[in-house]
Short mmCIF file of C-alpha atoms in Angstrom, two decimals:
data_model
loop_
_atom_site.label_atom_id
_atom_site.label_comp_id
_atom_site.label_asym_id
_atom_site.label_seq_id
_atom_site.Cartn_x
_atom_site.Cartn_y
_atom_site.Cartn_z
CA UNK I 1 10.46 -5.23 -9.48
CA UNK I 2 8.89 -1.64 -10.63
CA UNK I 3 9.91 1.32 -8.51
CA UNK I 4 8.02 4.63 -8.73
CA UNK I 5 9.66 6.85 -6.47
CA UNK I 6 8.47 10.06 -5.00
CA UNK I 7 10.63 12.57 -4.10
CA UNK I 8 8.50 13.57 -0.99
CA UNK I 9 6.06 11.99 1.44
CA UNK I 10 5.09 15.17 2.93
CA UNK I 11 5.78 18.37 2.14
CA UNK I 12 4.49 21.49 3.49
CA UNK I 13 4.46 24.87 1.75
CA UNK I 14 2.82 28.47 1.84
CA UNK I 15 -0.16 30.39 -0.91
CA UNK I 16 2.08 31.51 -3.77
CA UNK I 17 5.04 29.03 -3.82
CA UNK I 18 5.75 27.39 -6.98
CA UNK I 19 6.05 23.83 -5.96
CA UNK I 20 7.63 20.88 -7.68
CA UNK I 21 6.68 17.41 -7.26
CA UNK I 22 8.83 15.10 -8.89
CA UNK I 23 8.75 11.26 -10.05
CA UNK I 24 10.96 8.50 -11.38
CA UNK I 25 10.43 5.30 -12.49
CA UNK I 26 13.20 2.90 -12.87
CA UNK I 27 11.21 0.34 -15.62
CA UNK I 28 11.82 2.10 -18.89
CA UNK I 29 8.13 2.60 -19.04
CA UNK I 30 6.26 5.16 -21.53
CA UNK I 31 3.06 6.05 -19.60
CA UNK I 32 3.12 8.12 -16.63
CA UNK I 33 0.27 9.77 -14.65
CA UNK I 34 -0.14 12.44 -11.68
CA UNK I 35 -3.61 11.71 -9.83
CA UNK I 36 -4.69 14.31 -6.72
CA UNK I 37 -7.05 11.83 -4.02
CA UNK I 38 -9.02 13.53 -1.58
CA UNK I 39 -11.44 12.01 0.75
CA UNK I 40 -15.08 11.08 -0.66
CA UNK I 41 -13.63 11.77 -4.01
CA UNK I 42 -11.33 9.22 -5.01
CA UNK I 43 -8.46 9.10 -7.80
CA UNK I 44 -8.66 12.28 -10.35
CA UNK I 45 -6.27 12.15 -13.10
CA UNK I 46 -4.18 15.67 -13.27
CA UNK I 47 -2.24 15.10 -16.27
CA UNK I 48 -0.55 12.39 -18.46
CA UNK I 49 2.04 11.70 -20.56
CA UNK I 50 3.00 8.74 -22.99
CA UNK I 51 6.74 10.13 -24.39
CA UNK I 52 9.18 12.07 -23.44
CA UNK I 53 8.23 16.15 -24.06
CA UNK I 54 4.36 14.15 -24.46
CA UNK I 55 1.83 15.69 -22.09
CA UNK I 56 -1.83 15.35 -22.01
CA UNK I 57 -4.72 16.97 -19.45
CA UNK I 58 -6.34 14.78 -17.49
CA UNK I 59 -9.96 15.76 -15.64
CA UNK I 60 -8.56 18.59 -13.03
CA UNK I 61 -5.54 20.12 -15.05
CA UNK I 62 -6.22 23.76 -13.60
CA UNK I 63 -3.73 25.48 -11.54
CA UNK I 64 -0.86 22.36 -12.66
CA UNK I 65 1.47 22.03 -15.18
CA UNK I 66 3.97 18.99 -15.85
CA UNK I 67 7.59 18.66 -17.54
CA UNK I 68 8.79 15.67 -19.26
CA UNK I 69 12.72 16.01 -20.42
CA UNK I 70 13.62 12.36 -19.88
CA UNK I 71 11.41 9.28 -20.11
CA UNK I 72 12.36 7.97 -15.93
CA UNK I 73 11.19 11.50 -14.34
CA UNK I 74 7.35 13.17 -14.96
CA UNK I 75 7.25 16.14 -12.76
CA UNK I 76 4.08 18.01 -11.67
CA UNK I 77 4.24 21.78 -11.11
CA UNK I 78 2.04 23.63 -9.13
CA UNK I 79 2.67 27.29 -9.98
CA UNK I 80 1.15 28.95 -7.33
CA UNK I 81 -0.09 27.32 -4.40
CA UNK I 82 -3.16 27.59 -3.08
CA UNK I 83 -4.90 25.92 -0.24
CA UNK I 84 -7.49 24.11 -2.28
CA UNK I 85 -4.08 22.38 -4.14
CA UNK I 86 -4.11 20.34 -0.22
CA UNK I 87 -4.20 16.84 -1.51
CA UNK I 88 -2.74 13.94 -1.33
CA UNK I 89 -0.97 13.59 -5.11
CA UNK I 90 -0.26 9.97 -6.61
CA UNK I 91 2.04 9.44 -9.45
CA UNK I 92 1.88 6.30 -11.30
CA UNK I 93 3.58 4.66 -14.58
CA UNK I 94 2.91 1.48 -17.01
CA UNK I 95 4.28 0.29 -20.05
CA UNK I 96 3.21 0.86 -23.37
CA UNK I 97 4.32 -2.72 -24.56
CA UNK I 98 2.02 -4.10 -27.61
CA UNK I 99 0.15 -1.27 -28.38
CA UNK I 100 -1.07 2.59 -27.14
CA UNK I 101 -3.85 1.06 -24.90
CA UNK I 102 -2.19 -2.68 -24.02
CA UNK I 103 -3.56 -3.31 -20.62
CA UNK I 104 -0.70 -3.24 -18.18
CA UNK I 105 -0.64 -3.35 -14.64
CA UNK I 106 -0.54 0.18 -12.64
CA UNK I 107 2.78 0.94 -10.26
CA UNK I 108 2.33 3.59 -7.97
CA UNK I 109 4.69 5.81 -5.94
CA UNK I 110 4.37 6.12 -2.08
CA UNK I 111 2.07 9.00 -2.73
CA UNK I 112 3.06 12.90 -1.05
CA UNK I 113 0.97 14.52 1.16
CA UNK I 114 0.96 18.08 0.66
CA UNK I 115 -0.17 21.22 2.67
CA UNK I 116 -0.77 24.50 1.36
CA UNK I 117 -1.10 26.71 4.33
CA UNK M 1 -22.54 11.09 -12.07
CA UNK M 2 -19.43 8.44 -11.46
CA UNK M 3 -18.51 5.65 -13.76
CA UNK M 4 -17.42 3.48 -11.34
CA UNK M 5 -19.46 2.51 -8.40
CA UNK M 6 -18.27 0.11 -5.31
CA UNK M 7 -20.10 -0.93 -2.39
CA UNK M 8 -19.67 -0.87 0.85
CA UNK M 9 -18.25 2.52 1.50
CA UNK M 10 -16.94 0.83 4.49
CA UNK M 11 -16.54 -2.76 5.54
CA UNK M 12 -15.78 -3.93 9.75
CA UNK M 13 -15.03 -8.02 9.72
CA UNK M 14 -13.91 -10.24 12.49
CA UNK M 15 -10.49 -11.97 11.68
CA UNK M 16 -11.65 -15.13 9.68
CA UNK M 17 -14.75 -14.01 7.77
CA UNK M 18 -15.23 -14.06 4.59
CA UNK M 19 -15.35 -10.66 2.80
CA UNK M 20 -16.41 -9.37 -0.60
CA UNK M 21 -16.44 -5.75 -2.18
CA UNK M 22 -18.68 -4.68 -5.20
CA UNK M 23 -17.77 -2.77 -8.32
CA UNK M 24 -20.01 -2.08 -11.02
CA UNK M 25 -19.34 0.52 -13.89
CA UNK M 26 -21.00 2.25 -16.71
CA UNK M 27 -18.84 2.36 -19.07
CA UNK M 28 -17.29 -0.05 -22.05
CA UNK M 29 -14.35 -1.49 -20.56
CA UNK M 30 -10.72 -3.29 -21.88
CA UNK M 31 -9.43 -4.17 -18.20
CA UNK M 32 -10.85 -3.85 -14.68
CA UNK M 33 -8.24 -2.94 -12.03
CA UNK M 34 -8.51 -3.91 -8.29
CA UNK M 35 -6.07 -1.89 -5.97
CA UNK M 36 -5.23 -2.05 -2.39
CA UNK M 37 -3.91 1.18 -0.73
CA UNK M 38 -2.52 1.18 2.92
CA UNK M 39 -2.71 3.81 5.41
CA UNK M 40 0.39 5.92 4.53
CA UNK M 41 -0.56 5.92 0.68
CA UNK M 42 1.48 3.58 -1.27
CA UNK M 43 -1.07 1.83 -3.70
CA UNK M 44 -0.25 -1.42 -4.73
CA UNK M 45 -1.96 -3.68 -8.11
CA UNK M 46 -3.80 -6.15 -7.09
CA UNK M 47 -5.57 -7.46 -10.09
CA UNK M 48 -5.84 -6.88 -13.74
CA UNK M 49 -8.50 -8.46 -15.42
CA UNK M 50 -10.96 -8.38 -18.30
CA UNK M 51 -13.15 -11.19 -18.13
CA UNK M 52 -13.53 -14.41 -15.71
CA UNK M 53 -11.75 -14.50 -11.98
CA UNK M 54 -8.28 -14.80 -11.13
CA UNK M 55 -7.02 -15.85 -7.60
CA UNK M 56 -3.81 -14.66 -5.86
CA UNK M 57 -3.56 -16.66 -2.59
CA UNK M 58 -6.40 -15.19 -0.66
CA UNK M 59 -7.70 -13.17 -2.93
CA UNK M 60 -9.91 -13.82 -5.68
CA UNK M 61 -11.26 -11.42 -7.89
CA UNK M 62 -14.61 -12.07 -10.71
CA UNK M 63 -15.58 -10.05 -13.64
CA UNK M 64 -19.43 -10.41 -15.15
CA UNK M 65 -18.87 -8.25 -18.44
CA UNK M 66 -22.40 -8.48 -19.53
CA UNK M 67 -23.75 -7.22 -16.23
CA UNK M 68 -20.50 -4.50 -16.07
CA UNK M 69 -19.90 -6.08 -12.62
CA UNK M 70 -16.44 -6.84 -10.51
CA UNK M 71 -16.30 -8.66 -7.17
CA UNK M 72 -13.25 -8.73 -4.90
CA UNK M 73 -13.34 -11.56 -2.54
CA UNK M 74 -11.09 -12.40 0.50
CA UNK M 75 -11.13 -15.53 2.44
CA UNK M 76 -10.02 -15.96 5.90
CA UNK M 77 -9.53 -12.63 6.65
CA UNK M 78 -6.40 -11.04 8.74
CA UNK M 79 -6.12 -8.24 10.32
CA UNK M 80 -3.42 -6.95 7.99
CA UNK M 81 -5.97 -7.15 4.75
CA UNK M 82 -7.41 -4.05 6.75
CA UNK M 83 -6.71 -1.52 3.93
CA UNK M 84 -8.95 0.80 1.12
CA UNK M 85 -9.68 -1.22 -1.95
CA UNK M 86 -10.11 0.75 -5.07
CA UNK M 87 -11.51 -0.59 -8.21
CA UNK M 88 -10.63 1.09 -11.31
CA UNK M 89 -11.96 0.12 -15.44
CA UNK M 90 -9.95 1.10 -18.90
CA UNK M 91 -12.23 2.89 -21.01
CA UNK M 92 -12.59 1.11 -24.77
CA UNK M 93 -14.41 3.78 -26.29
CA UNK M 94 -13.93 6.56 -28.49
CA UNK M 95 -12.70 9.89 -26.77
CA UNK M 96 -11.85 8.19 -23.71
CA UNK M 97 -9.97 5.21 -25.22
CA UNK M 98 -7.50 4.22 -22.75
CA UNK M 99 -8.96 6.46 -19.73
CA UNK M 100 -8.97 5.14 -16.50
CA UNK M 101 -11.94 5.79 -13.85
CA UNK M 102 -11.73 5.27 -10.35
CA UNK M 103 -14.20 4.03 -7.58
CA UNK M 104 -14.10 6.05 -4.70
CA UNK M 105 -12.64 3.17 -2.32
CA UNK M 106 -13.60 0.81 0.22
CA UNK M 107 -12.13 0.72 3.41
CA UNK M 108 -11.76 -2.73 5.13
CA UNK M 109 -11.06 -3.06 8.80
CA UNK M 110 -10.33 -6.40 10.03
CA UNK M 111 -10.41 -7.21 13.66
CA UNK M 112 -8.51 -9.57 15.50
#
């Protein structure tokens, strides 16, 4: 069975920090993905990647950035906190089998809560 | 304007009833994703479909491609269905080739 694991389920931290949130997948898959969900607003997509070093914006990329040395981790980096950056953040991975855009199921992490104070 | 559009926001049902949540989308579509996400956060895959129904013991899940229309559909409901649904489409166009969009949720509450 896939496992996306998240490093944190909560994590609390102050304006300014440099945070890391990292994520590992343990199914050899290509495609990973960071997603923020706040109430009333649903899934946004931060950033994405589909190799190793590979990184792509997603809809809300400001304010993040995202490392990808090794094809199991994706990590999302929040350079300097800030209280809007409260969310809870999703990461999520599928495989790339037959093709860029094959439709493959979705496995998510647990999801961390995080709070910028 | 969002792409993907479920109904209800919020859904209260009496253990037993039978329950269905609405997803319609505006966009051209490869796949249609149903999700279920439990208080805590994890989000597990329900469903991945792009045309017809599938069924996964209680759960049944429909697609209407022409009419860009989803329906998740759970029989004899429990109390531990109580969850937010989320249904999410695959772009197949252009720019957004392989883009997902998100619904904003549904949250179910069953009641014993």
């Amino acid at each position: 069975d896939v496992k996306v694991t998240q490093s944190s389920r909560y994590l609390v931290k102050r304006t300014g920090e440099k945070v890391f949130l990292e994520c590992v997948q343990d199914m050899d898959h290509e495609n990973m993905f960071w997603y923020r969900q706040d109430p009333g607003l649903g899934l946004r997509l931060i950033y994405f990647s589909y190799d190793v070093k590979m990184k792509e914006k997603g809809d809300i990329p400001e304010g993040y950035s995202v490392s990808r040395e090794k094809k199991e981790r994706f990590s999302l980096i929040l350079e300097s906190a800030s209280t809007n950056q409260t969310s809870m953040y999703l990461c999520a991975s599928s495989s790339l089998t037959g093709g860029p855009f094959y439709n493959s199921p979705l496995h998510f992490g647990n999801g961390t809560r995080l709070t910028v104070t | 304007k969002n792409e993907v559009e479920q109904s209800p926001q919020n859904l209260t049902a009496q253990e037993g009833e039978f329950i269905t949540i609405n997803c319609s989308y505006s966009v051209g579509i490869s796949a249609l994703h149903w999700l279920q996400q439990h208080p805590g956060g994890g989000i597990v895959s329900l469903f991945m479909l792009s045309s017809g129904k599938k069924k996964h013991g209680r759960l049944i899940a429909t697609i209407n491609i022409q009419e860009k229309h989803s329906s998740l559909h759970i029989t004899a409901s429990h109390p531990r269905d109580s969850a937010v649904y989320i249904c999410a489409v695959k772009s197949d166009r252009g720019s957004t080739l392989g883009r997902l969009y998100f619904g904003r949720g549904t949250q179910l509450t069953v009641w014993p």
